């Protein structure tokens, strides 16, 4: 079945440690996104990538890094510079066509809950 | 800049009651898309509906219905005869496609937590 897979589902990080969240999709989607969700805050965009080897900062990119070496994969690294990383992280992908009427809905993974211990 | 406001943080209803979730959006663009997503306790966002700015027809899908009004910049969501399984957080989202790129960013509201009590 096609979809987006995030792993792990739960992740614990020690202070000062970098951790990487995995996001893989087999939908052949061009664009991929990382969102952070905090209670009462909705979803906030961290990074997004429209094509392989290219990505852009979102609204809250500080303390995070990404790579897009393959179309299927968009891993997110939470670095030690991120002072408050405890949150729920969601990855999404979109089939980006050409023209304004080609927009489709975003598909989301099941999320990774990161906790600093 | 785009903005989505879901003024209702939490709503509780008794099973079988109807409930409307409000969504008000702001954008200067004339072409845009509106979405509703459901987030059950498992965490994954489930797509419910997409509507583009040129289509103001209301839509009904089973117990769900959506009322899109450009005049008031609102895209409200009604659940008729609510059920316990409807308990979730519901997000309204706005997308403005980039010119010529066919790609977009989603701007989400803060969500409305719906609790349906048996």
Short mmCIF file of C-alpha atoms in Angstrom, two decimals:
data_model
loop_
_atom_site.label_atom_id
_atom_site.label_comp_id
_atom_site.label_asym_id
_atom_site.label_seq_id
_atom_site.Cartn_x
_atom_site.Cartn_y
_atom_site.Cartn_z
CA UNK A 1 0.00 0.00 0.00
CA UNK A 2 1.20 3.50 -0.79
CA UNK A 3 1.77 5.89 2.04
CA UNK A 4 4.14 7.74 4.30
CA UNK A 5 6.09 5.98 7.00
CA UNK A 6 7.61 7.79 9.93
CA UNK A 7 9.94 6.14 12.38
CA UNK A 8 10.36 5.74 15.20
CA UNK A 9 6.95 6.34 16.70
CA UNK A 10 8.49 7.37 20.03
CA UNK A 11 11.94 8.84 20.52
CA UNK A 12 13.78 9.93 23.63
CA UNK A 13 16.68 12.33 23.47
CA UNK A 14 19.18 13.29 26.06
CA UNK A 15 20.20 16.88 26.53
CA UNK A 16 22.81 17.94 23.97
CA UNK A 17 22.18 15.00 21.68
CA UNK A 18 21.29 15.10 17.99
CA UNK A 19 18.54 12.77 16.81
CA UNK A 20 17.20 11.98 13.36
CA UNK A 21 13.57 11.32 12.50
CA UNK A 22 12.89 9.23 9.44
CA UNK A 23 10.24 9.93 6.80
CA UNK A 24 9.79 7.71 3.75
CA UNK A 25 7.06 7.85 1.11
CA UNK A 26 6.25 5.54 -1.79
CA UNK A 27 3.59 7.78 -3.33
CA UNK A 28 5.99 9.23 -5.91
CA UNK A 29 5.24 12.66 -4.49
CA UNK A 30 7.52 15.54 -5.33
CA UNK A 31 7.10 17.76 -2.31
CA UNK A 32 7.70 16.79 1.31
CA UNK A 33 7.21 18.71 4.53
CA UNK A 34 8.04 18.56 8.21
CA UNK A 35 5.67 20.01 10.79
CA UNK A 36 5.92 20.37 14.52
CA UNK A 37 2.83 20.12 16.69
CA UNK A 38 2.65 21.43 20.24
CA UNK A 39 -0.48 21.35 22.39
CA UNK A 40 -2.75 24.24 21.47
CA UNK A 41 -0.38 25.48 18.76
CA UNK A 42 -1.60 23.68 15.69
CA UNK A 43 0.97 22.62 13.11
CA UNK A 44 3.99 24.75 12.35
CA UNK A 45 6.20 24.27 9.31
CA UNK A 46 9.85 23.41 9.96
CA UNK A 47 11.27 22.61 6.51
CA UNK A 48 9.97 21.68 3.11
CA UNK A 49 11.42 20.30 -0.10
CA UNK A 50 9.93 20.59 -3.57
CA UNK A 51 12.53 18.47 -5.38
CA UNK A 52 15.52 16.29 -4.67
CA UNK A 53 18.61 18.10 -3.39
CA UNK A 54 16.64 21.24 -2.62
CA UNK A 55 14.87 22.33 0.55
CA UNK A 56 13.67 25.53 2.17
CA UNK A 57 13.26 26.76 5.73
CA UNK A 58 9.79 27.05 7.13
CA UNK A 59 8.60 29.20 10.00
CA UNK A 60 10.55 27.48 12.80
CA UNK A 61 13.70 26.01 11.19
CA UNK A 62 16.17 27.03 13.89
CA UNK A 63 17.73 24.00 15.57
CA UNK A 64 16.68 21.62 12.81
CA UNK A 65 18.31 20.31 9.63
CA UNK A 66 17.11 18.19 6.72
CA UNK A 67 18.37 16.48 3.59
CA UNK A 68 16.67 15.32 0.40
CA UNK A 69 19.03 12.97 -1.37
CA UNK A 70 16.24 10.75 -2.68
CA UNK A 71 12.72 11.56 -3.76
CA UNK A 72 11.32 9.02 -1.31
CA UNK A 73 13.16 10.20 1.79
CA UNK A 74 13.19 13.41 3.83
CA UNK A 75 14.88 12.88 7.21
CA UNK A 76 14.78 15.54 9.90
CA UNK A 77 17.61 16.02 12.38
CA UNK A 78 16.85 17.72 15.65
CA UNK A 79 20.12 19.23 16.79
CA UNK A 80 21.31 20.21 20.23
CA UNK A 81 20.69 23.82 19.21
CA UNK A 82 16.95 23.21 19.43
CA UNK A 83 16.26 24.24 23.01
CA UNK A 84 12.78 22.84 23.38
CA UNK A 85 12.47 19.83 21.08
CA UNK A 86 9.80 17.92 22.99
CA UNK A 87 6.88 17.80 20.55
CA UNK A 88 4.97 15.71 18.04
CA UNK A 89 6.54 15.74 14.58
CA UNK A 90 4.58 15.10 11.41
CA UNK A 91 5.89 14.49 7.93
CA UNK A 92 3.74 15.12 4.86
CA UNK A 93 4.00 14.80 1.12
CA UNK A 94 2.15 16.31 -1.81
CA UNK A 95 1.90 15.46 -5.47
CA UNK A 96 2.99 18.78 -6.94
CA UNK A 97 1.78 19.19 -10.48
CA UNK A 98 1.99 22.17 -12.76
CA UNK A 99 -0.52 24.99 -12.68
CA UNK A 100 -2.57 26.28 -9.83
CA UNK A 101 -5.40 23.80 -10.28
CA UNK A 102 -3.22 20.77 -9.84
CA UNK A 103 -3.00 21.11 -6.08
CA UNK A 104 -3.88 17.97 -4.22
CA UNK A 105 -4.21 17.24 -0.56
CA UNK A 106 -1.22 16.52 1.62
CA UNK A 107 -0.76 13.01 2.95
CA UNK A 108 0.60 12.66 6.47
CA UNK A 109 2.60 10.04 8.30
CA UNK A 110 1.62 8.78 11.73
CA UNK A 111 4.07 11.05 13.49
CA UNK A 112 7.01 10.76 15.86
CA UNK A 113 6.69 11.85 19.46
CA UNK A 114 10.03 13.20 20.67
CA UNK A 115 10.74 13.65 24.35
CA UNK A 116 13.82 15.12 25.95
CA UNK A 117 14.91 13.21 29.05
CA UNK B 1 0.53 36.40 4.66
CA UNK B 2 -2.09 33.75 5.21
CA UNK B 3 -3.92 33.07 8.44
CA UNK B 4 -6.46 30.53 9.62
CA UNK B 5 -8.49 31.04 12.77
CA UNK B 6 -10.38 28.31 14.56
CA UNK B 7 -11.88 30.18 17.46
CA UNK B 8 -13.31 27.11 19.17
CA UNK B 9 -10.54 25.42 21.12
CA UNK B 10 -12.66 22.62 22.55
CA UNK B 11 -16.26 21.53 22.02
CA UNK B 12 -18.21 18.85 23.85
CA UNK B 13 -21.49 17.47 22.58
CA UNK B 14 -23.71 14.60 23.50
CA UNK B 15 -23.94 11.80 20.99
CA UNK B 16 -26.48 12.39 18.18
CA UNK B 17 -26.28 16.15 18.51
CA UNK B 18 -25.23 18.23 15.51
CA UNK B 19 -22.06 20.28 15.83
CA UNK B 20 -20.46 22.97 13.68
CA UNK B 21 -16.76 23.72 13.68
CA UNK B 22 -15.87 27.23 12.59
CA UNK B 23 -13.01 28.25 10.34
CA UNK B 24 -12.17 31.78 9.23
CA UNK B 25 -9.29 32.43 6.86
CA UNK B 26 -7.32 35.41 5.62
CA UNK B 27 -5.49 35.74 2.33
CA UNK B 28 -4.98 38.40 -0.30
CA UNK B 29 -4.77 35.86 -3.08
CA UNK B 30 -7.77 35.19 -5.27
CA UNK B 31 -6.73 31.59 -5.93
CA UNK B 32 -6.44 29.39 -2.90
CA UNK B 33 -7.45 26.07 -1.44
CA UNK B 34 -9.11 25.18 1.82
CA UNK B 35 -8.86 21.85 3.59
CA UNK B 36 -10.23 20.07 6.62
CA UNK B 37 -8.26 17.35 8.37
CA UNK B 38 -9.19 15.07 11.25
CA UNK B 39 -6.60 14.01 13.81
CA UNK B 40 -7.72 11.04 15.91
CA UNK B 41 -5.84 10.10 19.09
CA UNK B 42 -3.44 7.99 17.02
CA UNK B 43 -1.96 11.23 15.68
CA UNK B 44 -2.13 10.83 11.93
CA UNK B 45 -3.93 13.58 10.03
CA UNK B 46 -6.75 12.27 7.88
CA UNK B 47 -7.83 14.32 4.88
CA UNK B 48 -11.55 15.13 4.80
CA UNK B 49 -12.15 17.70 2.07
CA UNK B 50 -10.52 20.15 -0.33
CA UNK B 51 -12.23 23.18 -1.82
CA UNK B 52 -10.78 25.73 -4.24
CA UNK B 53 -11.63 29.41 -4.13
CA UNK B 54 -13.68 29.29 -7.32
CA UNK B 55 -16.06 26.65 -6.08
CA UNK B 56 -18.48 27.93 -3.46
CA UNK B 57 -20.84 25.01 -3.65
CA UNK B 58 -21.56 23.45 -0.32
CA UNK B 59 -20.76 19.77 -0.02
CA UNK B 60 -22.32 16.92 1.86
CA UNK B 61 -20.69 13.59 2.49
CA UNK B 62 -22.72 11.33 4.67
CA UNK B 63 -22.99 12.99 8.08
CA UNK B 64 -20.42 15.63 7.13
CA UNK B 65 -21.18 18.90 5.39
CA UNK B 66 -19.16 21.97 4.57
CA UNK B 67 -20.31 25.56 4.10
CA UNK B 68 -17.88 27.75 2.13
CA UNK B 69 -18.69 31.47 2.08
CA UNK B 70 -16.18 33.78 0.41
CA UNK B 71 -18.13 36.84 1.53
CA UNK B 72 -17.30 36.07 5.14
CA UNK B 73 -14.04 34.17 4.48
CA UNK B 74 -15.40 31.16 6.27
CA UNK B 75 -15.29 27.43 5.64
CA UNK B 76 -17.36 25.80 8.37
CA UNK B 77 -17.72 22.09 8.98
CA UNK B 78 -20.87 20.46 10.36
CA UNK B 79 -21.22 16.95 11.70
CA UNK B 80 -24.80 15.76 11.85
CA UNK B 81 -25.88 13.20 14.44
CA UNK B 82 -22.44 13.06 16.01
CA UNK B 83 -20.94 9.77 17.12
CA UNK B 84 -18.27 8.88 19.64
CA UNK B 85 -15.93 7.99 16.77
CA UNK B 86 -16.05 11.61 15.68
CA UNK B 87 -14.06 12.57 18.76
CA UNK B 88 -10.81 14.04 17.47
CA UNK B 89 -9.00 17.27 16.78
CA UNK B 90 -10.11 18.92 13.56
CA UNK B 91 -7.87 21.25 11.60
CA UNK B 92 -8.77 23.74 8.95
CA UNK B 93 -5.96 24.65 6.54
CA UNK B 94 -5.33 27.16 3.76
CA UNK B 95 -3.06 26.82 0.76
CA UNK B 96 -1.97 29.43 -1.72
CA UNK B 97 -0.24 27.87 -4.71
CA UNK B 98 2.97 29.44 -5.85
CA UNK B 99 2.67 30.91 -9.30
CA UNK B 100 3.87 28.44 -11.91
CA UNK B 101 5.31 26.02 -9.40
CA UNK B 102 2.24 23.89 -8.77
CA UNK B 103 3.37 23.48 -5.21
CA UNK B 104 2.25 25.06 -2.02
CA UNK B 105 2.48 25.49 1.69
CA UNK B 106 -0.29 24.70 4.09
CA UNK B 107 -1.20 27.15 6.81
CA UNK B 108 -3.08 25.43 9.62
CA UNK B 109 -5.45 26.72 12.23
CA UNK B 110 -4.80 25.71 15.83
CA UNK B 111 -7.44 23.02 15.71
CA UNK B 112 -10.70 22.33 17.51
CA UNK B 113 -10.87 19.38 19.87
CA UNK B 114 -14.24 17.71 19.60
CA UNK B 115 -15.42 15.37 22.32
CA UNK B 116 -18.59 13.39 21.70
CA UNK B 117 -20.02 12.05 24.92
CA UNK B 118 -22.04 8.82 24.84
#
